[in-house]
mmCIF file with all atom_site columns, C-alpha atoms in Angstrom:
data_model
loop_
_atom_site.group_PDB
_atom_site.id
_atom_site.type_symbol
_atom_site.label_atom_id
_atom_site.label_alt_id
_atom_site.label_comp_id
_atom_site.label_asym_id
_atom_site.label_entity_id
_atom_site.label_seq_id
_atom_site.pdbx_PDB_ins_code
_atom_site.Cartn_x
_atom_site.Cartn_y
_atom_site.Cartn_z
_atom_site.occupancy
_atom_site.B_iso_or_equiv
_atom_site.pdbx_formal_charge
_atom_site.auth_seq_id
_atom_site.auth_comp_id
_atom_site.auth_asym_id
_atom_site.auth_atom_id
_atom_site.pdbx_PDB_model_num
ATOM 1   C CA . UNK A 1 1   ? 0.000   0.000  0.000  1.00 68.00 ? 56  UNK A CA 1
ATOM 2   C CA . UNK A 1 2   ? 2.947   2.359  0.517  1.00 78.00 ? 57  UNK A CA 1
ATOM 3   C CA . UNK A 1 3   ? 4.577   4.196  3.371  1.00 83.00 ? 58  UNK A CA 1
ATOM 4   C CA . UNK A 1 4   ? 3.695   7.393  5.210  1.00 83.00 ? 59  UNK A CA 1
ATOM 5   C CA . UNK A 1 5   ? 5.376   9.861  7.517  1.00 82.00 ? 60  UNK A CA 1
ATOM 6   C CA . UNK A 1 6   ? 3.224   11.669 10.072 1.00 84.00 ? 61  UNK A CA 1
ATOM 7   C CA . UNK A 1 7   ? 4.800   14.398 12.169 1.00 81.00 ? 62  UNK A CA 1
ATOM 8   C CA . UNK A 1 8   ? 2.802   16.129 14.909 1.00 81.00 ? 63  UNK A CA 1
ATOM 9   C CA . UNK A 1 9   ? 3.919   18.743 17.420 1.00 77.00 ? 64  UNK A CA 1
ATOM 10  C CA . UNK A 1 10  ? 1.221   20.118 19.758 1.00 78.00 ? 65  UNK A CA 1
ATOM 11  C CA . UNK A 1 11  ? -1.076  21.907 17.261 1.00 76.00 ? 66  UNK A CA 1
ATOM 12  C CA . UNK A 1 12  ? 1.086   21.708 14.160 1.00 78.00 ? 67  UNK A CA 1
ATOM 13  C CA . UNK A 1 13  ? 2.009   18.831 11.921 1.00 82.00 ? 68  UNK A CA 1
ATOM 14  C CA . UNK A 1 14  ? 2.559   17.404 8.474  1.00 83.00 ? 69  UNK A CA 1
ATOM 15  C CA . UNK A 1 15  ? 1.886   14.174 6.660  1.00 85.00 ? 70  UNK A CA 1
ATOM 16  C CA . UNK A 1 16  ? 3.321   12.763 3.476  1.00 80.00 ? 71  UNK A CA 1
ATOM 17  C CA . UNK A 1 17  ? 2.978   9.425  1.773  1.00 80.00 ? 72  UNK A CA 1
ATOM 18  C CA . UNK A 1 18  ? 4.210   7.451  -1.198 1.00 80.00 ? 73  UNK A CA 1
ATOM 19  C CA . UNK A 1 19  ? 0.575   6.515  -1.886 1.00 85.00 ? 74  UNK A CA 1
ATOM 20  C CA . UNK A 1 20  ? -2.369  8.889  -2.374 1.00 86.00 ? 75  UNK A CA 1
ATOM 21  C CA . UNK A 1 21  ? -4.735  6.127  -1.234 1.00 92.00 ? 76  UNK A CA 1
ATOM 22  C CA . UNK A 1 22  ? -2.818  5.658  2.040  1.00 91.00 ? 77  UNK A CA 1
ATOM 23  C CA . UNK A 1 23  ? -2.668  9.424  2.547  1.00 88.00 ? 78  UNK A CA 1
ATOM 24  C CA . UNK A 1 24  ? -6.443  9.689  2.114  1.00 90.00 ? 79  UNK A CA 1
ATOM 25  C CA . UNK A 1 25  ? -7.053  6.775  4.507  1.00 92.00 ? 80  UNK A CA 1
ATOM 26  C CA . UNK A 1 26  ? -4.881  8.339  7.232  1.00 90.00 ? 81  UNK A CA 1
ATOM 27  C CA . UNK A 1 27  ? -6.474  11.772 6.765  1.00 90.00 ? 82  UNK A CA 1
ATOM 28  C CA . UNK A 1 28  ? -9.991  10.315 6.979  1.00 90.00 ? 83  UNK A CA 1
ATOM 29  C CA . UNK A 1 29  ? -9.171  8.405  10.176 1.00 92.00 ? 84  UNK A CA 1
ATOM 30  C CA . UNK A 1 30  ? -7.563  11.453 11.766 1.00 90.00 ? 85  UNK A CA 1
ATOM 31  C CA . UNK A 1 31  ? -10.575 13.599 10.807 1.00 89.00 ? 86  UNK A CA 1
ATOM 32  C CA . UNK A 1 32  ? -12.866 11.178 12.677 1.00 92.00 ? 87  UNK A CA 1
ATOM 33  C CA . UNK A 1 33  ? -10.846 11.601 15.882 1.00 89.00 ? 88  UNK A CA 1
ATOM 34  C CA . UNK A 1 34  ? -9.664  15.225 15.667 1.00 86.00 ? 89  UNK A CA 1
ATOM 35  C CA . UNK A 1 35  ? -10.710 18.576 14.255 1.00 85.00 ? 90  UNK A CA 1
ATOM 36  C CA . UNK A 1 36  ? -8.029  19.199 11.620 1.00 83.00 ? 91  UNK A CA 1
ATOM 37  C CA . UNK A 1 37  ? -7.542  21.917 9.020  1.00 82.00 ? 92  UNK A CA 1
ATOM 38  C CA . UNK A 1 38  ? -5.664  20.437 6.068  1.00 80.00 ? 93  UNK A CA 1
ATOM 39  C CA . UNK A 1 39  ? -3.524  22.369 3.591  1.00 81.00 ? 94  UNK A CA 1
ATOM 40  C CA . UNK A 1 40  ? -2.429  20.848 0.295  1.00 78.00 ? 95  UNK A CA 1
ATOM 41  C CA . UNK A 1 41  ? 0.870   22.723 0.422  1.00 79.00 ? 96  UNK A CA 1
ATOM 42  C CA . UNK A 1 42  ? 3.170   23.058 3.404  1.00 80.00 ? 97  UNK A CA 1
ATOM 43  C CA . UNK A 1 43  ? 4.375   26.622 4.022  1.00 82.00 ? 98  UNK A CA 1
ATOM 44  C CA . UNK A 1 44  ? 5.661   26.322 7.534  1.00 84.00 ? 99  UNK A CA 1
ATOM 45  C CA . UNK A 1 45  ? 6.021   24.024 10.497 1.00 83.00 ? 100 UNK A CA 1
ATOM 46  C CA . UNK A 1 46  ? 6.891   24.891 14.120 1.00 82.00 ? 101 UNK A CA 1
ATOM 47  C CA . UNK A 1 47  ? 8.745   28.094 13.290 1.00 84.00 ? 102 UNK A CA 1
ATOM 48  C CA . UNK A 1 48  ? 10.258  26.774 10.080 1.00 90.00 ? 103 UNK A CA 1
ATOM 49  C CA . UNK A 1 49  ? 9.400   28.590 6.865  1.00 92.00 ? 104 UNK A CA 1
ATOM 50  C CA . UNK A 1 50  ? 9.141   26.151 3.969  1.00 90.00 ? 105 UNK A CA 1
ATOM 51  C CA . UNK A 1 51  ? 9.265   27.573 0.461  1.00 91.00 ? 106 UNK A CA 1
ATOM 52  C CA . UNK A 1 52  ? 8.457   25.191 -2.345 1.00 86.00 ? 107 UNK A CA 1
ATOM 53  C CA . UNK A 1 53  ? 10.347  25.555 -5.586 1.00 84.00 ? 108 UNK A CA 1
ATOM 54  C CA . UNK A 1 54  ? 10.054  23.610 -8.800 1.00 83.00 ? 109 UNK A CA 1
ATOM 55  C CA . UNK A 1 55  ? 13.179  21.603 -7.941 1.00 81.00 ? 110 UNK A CA 1
ATOM 56  C CA . UNK A 1 56  ? 12.831  21.264 -4.174 1.00 83.00 ? 111 UNK A CA 1
ATOM 57  C CA . UNK A 1 57  ? 12.217  22.934 -0.822 1.00 86.00 ? 112 UNK A CA 1
ATOM 58  C CA . UNK A 1 58  ? 14.003  25.725 1.051  1.00 92.00 ? 113 UNK A CA 1
ATOM 59  C CA . UNK A 1 59  ? 13.707  25.491 4.833  1.00 93.00 ? 114 UNK A CA 1
ATOM 60  C CA . UNK A 1 60  ? 14.611  28.662 6.736  1.00 96.00 ? 115 UNK A CA 1
ATOM 61  C CA . UNK A 1 61  ? 13.730  30.571 9.916  1.00 96.00 ? 116 UNK A CA 1
ATOM 62  C CA . UNK A 1 62  ? 13.735  34.305 9.095  1.00 95.00 ? 117 UNK A CA 1
ATOM 63  C CA . UNK A 1 63  ? 11.077  35.225 11.704 1.00 94.00 ? 118 UNK A CA 1
ATOM 64  C CA . UNK A 1 64  ? 13.050  33.628 14.528 1.00 94.00 ? 119 UNK A CA 1
ATOM 65  C CA . UNK A 1 65  ? 16.273  35.230 13.288 1.00 95.00 ? 120 UNK A CA 1
ATOM 66  C CA . UNK A 1 66  ? 14.511  38.631 13.246 1.00 93.00 ? 121 UNK A CA 1
ATOM 67  C CA . UNK A 1 67  ? 13.395  37.996 16.842 1.00 93.00 ? 122 UNK A CA 1
ATOM 68  C CA . UNK A 1 68  ? 17.010  37.306 17.784 1.00 93.00 ? 123 UNK A CA 1
ATOM 69  C CA . UNK A 1 69  ? 18.236  40.400 15.924 1.00 92.00 ? 124 UNK A CA 1
ATOM 70  C CA . UNK A 1 70  ? 15.691  42.515 17.830 1.00 91.00 ? 125 UNK A CA 1
ATOM 71  C CA . UNK A 1 71  ? 17.185  41.212 21.106 1.00 89.00 ? 126 UNK A CA 1
ATOM 72  C CA . UNK A 1 72  ? 20.653  42.186 19.910 1.00 85.00 ? 127 UNK A CA 1
ATOM 73  C CA . UNK A 1 73  ? 22.564  45.258 21.000 1.00 77.00 ? 128 UNK A CA 1
ATOM 74  C CA . UNK A 1 74  ? 24.515  45.568 17.783 1.00 75.00 ? 129 UNK A CA 1
ATOM 75  C CA . UNK A 1 75  ? 23.571  46.816 14.348 1.00 76.00 ? 130 UNK A CA 1
ATOM 76  C CA . UNK A 1 76  ? 26.599  45.409 12.523 1.00 78.00 ? 131 UNK A CA 1
ATOM 77  C CA . UNK A 1 77  ? 26.783  42.457 10.159 1.00 84.00 ? 132 UNK A CA 1
ATOM 78  C CA . UNK A 1 78  ? 29.459  39.770 10.058 1.00 92.00 ? 133 UNK A CA 1
ATOM 79  C CA . UNK A 1 79  ? 30.595  37.386 7.326  1.00 93.00 ? 134 UNK A CA 1
ATOM 80  C CA . UNK A 1 80  ? 31.558  34.497 9.640  1.00 94.00 ? 135 UNK A CA 1
ATOM 81  C CA . UNK A 1 81  ? 29.795  32.822 12.589 1.00 94.00 ? 136 UNK A CA 1
ATOM 82  C CA . UNK A 1 82  ? 32.655  33.607 15.010 1.00 94.00 ? 137 UNK A CA 1
ATOM 83  C CA . UNK A 1 83  ? 35.350  36.282 14.986 1.00 91.00 ? 138 UNK A CA 1
ATOM 84  C CA . UNK A 1 84  ? 38.685  35.234 13.473 1.00 91.00 ? 139 UNK A CA 1
ATOM 85  C CA . UNK A 1 85  ? 40.875  33.461 16.072 1.00 91.00 ? 140 UNK A CA 1
ATOM 86  C CA . UNK A 1 86  ? 38.048  33.513 18.638 1.00 91.00 ? 141 UNK A CA 1
ATOM 87  C CA . UNK A 1 87  ? 39.431  32.016 21.837 1.00 92.00 ? 142 UNK A CA 1
ATOM 88  C CA . UNK A 1 88  ? 37.218  32.326 24.881 1.00 92.00 ? 143 UNK A CA 1
ATOM 89  C CA . UNK A 1 89  ? 37.912  31.283 28.453 1.00 89.00 ? 144 UNK A CA 1
ATOM 90  C CA . UNK A 1 90  ? 35.389  30.587 31.172 1.00 85.00 ? 145 UNK A CA 1
ATOM 91  C CA . UNK A 1 91  ? 34.848  33.311 33.718 1.00 80.00 ? 146 UNK A CA 1
ATOM 92  C CA . UNK A 1 92  ? 35.651  32.154 37.264 1.00 78.00 ? 147 UNK A CA 1
ATOM 93  C CA . UNK A 1 93  ? 32.437  33.656 38.642 1.00 77.00 ? 148 UNK A CA 1
ATOM 94  C CA . UNK A 1 94  ? 29.808  30.982 38.080 1.00 77.00 ? 149 UNK A CA 1
ATOM 95  C CA . UNK A 1 95  ? 26.493  32.706 37.500 1.00 80.00 ? 150 UNK A CA 1
ATOM 96  C CA . UNK A 1 96  ? 23.543  32.168 35.192 1.00 80.00 ? 151 UNK A CA 1
ATOM 97  C CA . UNK A 1 97  ? 23.203  34.961 32.668 1.00 86.00 ? 152 UNK A CA 1
ATOM 98  C CA . UNK A 1 98  ? 19.540  34.560 31.671 1.00 91.00 ? 153 UNK A CA 1
ATOM 99  C CA . UNK A 1 99  ? 19.616  36.929 28.644 1.00 92.00 ? 154 UNK A CA 1
ATOM 100 C CA . UNK A 1 100 ? 22.693  35.066 27.315 1.00 94.00 ? 155 UNK A CA 1
ATOM 101 C CA . UNK A 1 101 ? 20.974  31.700 27.851 1.00 95.00 ? 156 UNK A CA 1
ATOM 102 C CA . UNK A 1 102 ? 17.799  32.926 26.118 1.00 95.00 ? 157 UNK A CA 1
ATOM 103 C CA . UNK A 1 103 ? 19.780  33.871 23.014 1.00 96.00 ? 158 UNK A CA 1
ATOM 104 C CA . UNK A 1 104 ? 21.711  30.582 23.098 1.00 97.00 ? 159 UNK A CA 1
ATOM 105 C CA . UNK A 1 105 ? 18.426  28.658 23.270 1.00 96.00 ? 160 UNK A CA 1
ATOM 106 C CA . UNK A 1 106 ? 17.111  30.454 20.187 1.00 96.00 ? 161 UNK A CA 1
ATOM 107 C CA . UNK A 1 107 ? 20.411  29.859 18.382 1.00 98.00 ? 162 UNK A CA 1
ATOM 108 C CA . UNK A 1 108 ? 20.295  26.135 19.200 1.00 97.00 ? 163 UNK A CA 1
ATOM 109 C CA . UNK A 1 109 ? 16.814  25.911 17.672 1.00 96.00 ? 164 UNK A CA 1
ATOM 110 C CA . UNK A 1 110 ? 17.919  27.816 14.557 1.00 97.00 ? 165 UNK A CA 1
ATOM 111 C CA . UNK A 1 111 ? 21.015  25.602 14.154 1.00 97.00 ? 166 UNK A CA 1
ATOM 112 C CA . UNK A 1 112 ? 18.930  22.450 14.485 1.00 95.00 ? 167 UNK A CA 1
ATOM 113 C CA . UNK A 1 113 ? 16.083  23.625 12.269 1.00 93.00 ? 168 UNK A CA 1
ATOM 114 C CA . UNK A 1 114 ? 17.669  25.273 9.270  1.00 95.00 ? 169 UNK A CA 1
ATOM 115 C CA . UNK A 1 115 ? 21.236  26.418 9.846  1.00 97.00 ? 170 UNK A CA 1
ATOM 116 C CA . UNK A 1 116 ? 23.663  23.560 10.525 1.00 96.00 ? 171 UNK A CA 1
ATOM 117 C CA . UNK A 1 117 ? 26.469  25.912 9.450  1.00 97.00 ? 172 UNK A CA 1
ATOM 118 C CA . UNK A 1 118 ? 26.280  27.697 12.827 1.00 98.00 ? 173 UNK A CA 1
ATOM 119 C CA . UNK A 1 119 ? 26.229  24.537 14.962 1.00 98.00 ? 174 UNK A CA 1
ATOM 120 C CA . UNK A 1 120 ? 29.923  24.672 15.902 1.00 98.00 ? 175 UNK A CA 1
ATOM 121 C CA . UNK A 1 121 ? 29.745  28.352 16.864 1.00 98.00 ? 176 UNK A CA 1
ATOM 122 C CA . UNK A 1 122 ? 26.598  27.869 18.959 1.00 98.00 ? 177 UNK A CA 1
ATOM 123 C CA . UNK A 1 123 ? 27.988  24.819 20.760 1.00 97.00 ? 178 UNK A CA 1
ATOM 124 C CA . UNK A 1 124 ? 31.249  26.673 21.383 1.00 96.00 ? 179 UNK A CA 1
ATOM 125 C CA . UNK A 1 125 ? 29.316  29.514 23.038 1.00 96.00 ? 180 UNK A CA 1
ATOM 126 C CA . UNK A 1 126 ? 27.194  27.041 25.042 1.00 95.00 ? 181 UNK A CA 1
ATOM 127 C CA . UNK A 1 127 ? 30.368  25.886 26.827 1.00 93.00 ? 182 UNK A CA 1
ATOM 128 C CA . UNK A 1 128 ? 30.523  29.270 28.534 1.00 90.00 ? 183 UNK A CA 1
ATOM 129 C CA . UNK A 1 129 ? 26.878  29.437 29.651 1.00 88.00 ? 184 UNK A CA 1
ATOM 130 C CA . UNK A 1 130 ? 27.946  29.593 33.285 1.00 87.00 ? 185 UNK A CA 1
ATOM 131 C CA . UNK A 1 131 ? 30.378  32.416 33.765 1.00 85.00 ? 186 UNK A CA 1
ATOM 132 C CA . UNK A 1 132 ? 29.933  34.818 30.872 1.00 91.00 ? 187 UNK A CA 1
ATOM 133 C CA . UNK A 1 133 ? 31.746  38.111 30.523 1.00 90.00 ? 188 UNK A CA 1
ATOM 134 C CA . UNK A 1 134 ? 32.005  40.788 27.832 1.00 91.00 ? 189 UNK A CA 1
ATOM 135 C CA . UNK A 1 135 ? 34.139  38.575 25.547 1.00 93.00 ? 190 UNK A CA 1
ATOM 136 C CA . UNK A 1 136 ? 31.377  35.942 25.452 1.00 94.00 ? 191 UNK A CA 1
ATOM 137 C CA . UNK A 1 137 ? 28.772  38.585 24.707 1.00 94.00 ? 192 UNK A CA 1
ATOM 138 C CA . UNK A 1 138 ? 30.929  39.991 21.894 1.00 94.00 ? 193 UNK A CA 1
ATOM 139 C CA . UNK A 1 139 ? 31.210  36.530 20.313 1.00 96.00 ? 194 UNK A CA 1
ATOM 140 C CA . UNK A 1 140 ? 27.462  35.992 20.750 1.00 96.00 ? 195 UNK A CA 1
ATOM 141 C CA . UNK A 1 141 ? 26.691  39.358 19.151 1.00 95.00 ? 196 UNK A CA 1
ATOM 142 C CA . UNK A 1 142 ? 29.072  38.481 16.304 1.00 96.00 ? 197 UNK A CA 1
ATOM 143 C CA . UNK A 1 143 ? 27.112  35.278 15.647 1.00 97.00 ? 198 UNK A CA 1
ATOM 144 C CA . UNK A 1 144 ? 23.820  37.191 15.663 1.00 96.00 ? 199 UNK A CA 1
ATOM 145 C CA . UNK A 1 145 ? 25.362  39.714 13.259 1.00 95.00 ? 200 UNK A CA 1
ATOM 146 C CA . UNK A 1 146 ? 26.328  36.806 10.979 1.00 96.00 ? 201 UNK A CA 1
ATOM 147 C CA . UNK A 1 147 ? 22.719  35.592 10.996 1.00 96.00 ? 202 UNK A CA 1
ATOM 148 C CA . UNK A 1 148 ? 21.611  39.120 10.129 1.00 94.00 ? 203 UNK A CA 1
ATOM 149 C CA . UNK A 1 149 ? 24.022  39.097 7.165  1.00 94.00 ? 204 UNK A CA 1
ATOM 150 C CA . UNK A 1 150 ? 22.858  35.628 6.017  1.00 95.00 ? 205 UNK A CA 1
ATOM 151 C CA . UNK A 1 151 ? 19.184  35.754 6.997  1.00 93.00 ? 206 UNK A CA 1
ATOM 152 C CA . UNK A 1 152 ? 17.935  34.258 3.710  1.00 90.00 ? 207 UNK A CA 1
ATOM 153 C CA . UNK A 1 153 ? 20.122  31.150 3.916  1.00 93.00 ? 208 UNK A CA 1
ATOM 154 C CA . UNK A 1 154 ? 18.545  27.842 4.855  1.00 95.00 ? 209 UNK A CA 1
ATOM 155 C CA . UNK A 1 155 ? 18.566  24.161 3.970  1.00 92.00 ? 210 UNK A CA 1
ATOM 156 C CA . UNK A 1 156 ? 17.676  23.327 0.384  1.00 90.00 ? 211 UNK A CA 1
ATOM 157 C CA . UNK A 1 157 ? 16.270  19.874 -0.272 1.00 82.00 ? 212 UNK A CA 1
ATOM 158 C CA . UNK A 1 158 ? 16.593  18.943 -3.930 1.00 80.00 ? 213 UNK A CA 1
ATOM 159 C CA . UNK A 1 159 ? 13.900  16.651 -5.303 1.00 72.00 ? 214 UNK A CA 1
ATOM 160 C CA . UNK A 1 160 ? 15.542  16.158 -8.688 1.00 70.00 ? 215 UNK A CA 1
ATOM 161 C CA . UNK A 1 161 ? 18.079  13.601 -7.480 1.00 62.00 ? 216 UNK A CA 1
ATOM 162 C CA . UNK A 1 162 ? 16.373  11.127 -5.110 1.00 56.00 ? 217 UNK A CA 1
ATOM 163 C CA . UNK A 1 163 ? 19.704  9.429  -4.389 1.00 57.00 ? 218 UNK A CA 1
ATOM 164 C CA . UNK A 1 164 ? 20.887  12.707 -2.810 1.00 51.00 ? 219 UNK A CA 1
ATOM 165 C CA . UNK A 1 165 ? 18.234  13.131 -0.142 1.00 50.00 ? 220 UNK A CA 1
ATOM 166 C CA . UNK A 1 166 ? 19.656  16.369 1.289  1.00 45.00 ? 221 UNK A CA 1
#
């Protein structure tokens, strides 16, 4: 009959199937149990913006990046995720810097959702979550400035070559 993938997160979700018949069966069964509004095209999912192109999909998170930029203190842009030769050390004073942690949390979600190219930089900054100082904030602001500079970048999934899934 085919295979299907059903993804649900609280009040958002998506379903796809290799078989239209299976897709219809699943949708009908779900409609009997839940009140669901179905869209034929997927435009977004849990903060991800999904743009469909003739040859594939572009997954990005510009709204979340704008939210992060609005939290930022800087109005510069940067062409790399971290400053050149960035070498941070942990501050001896162990304290939780909630605004720093909030930004790191958003960055982790962006890295996981659509920007794997910032994963190293985000994880590097996470190491200093307890005991931040101005050097950590400068590196964090640099990363946010990089996202500002590259806001339209995302993950492109090409559907022309099925052997190359991503």
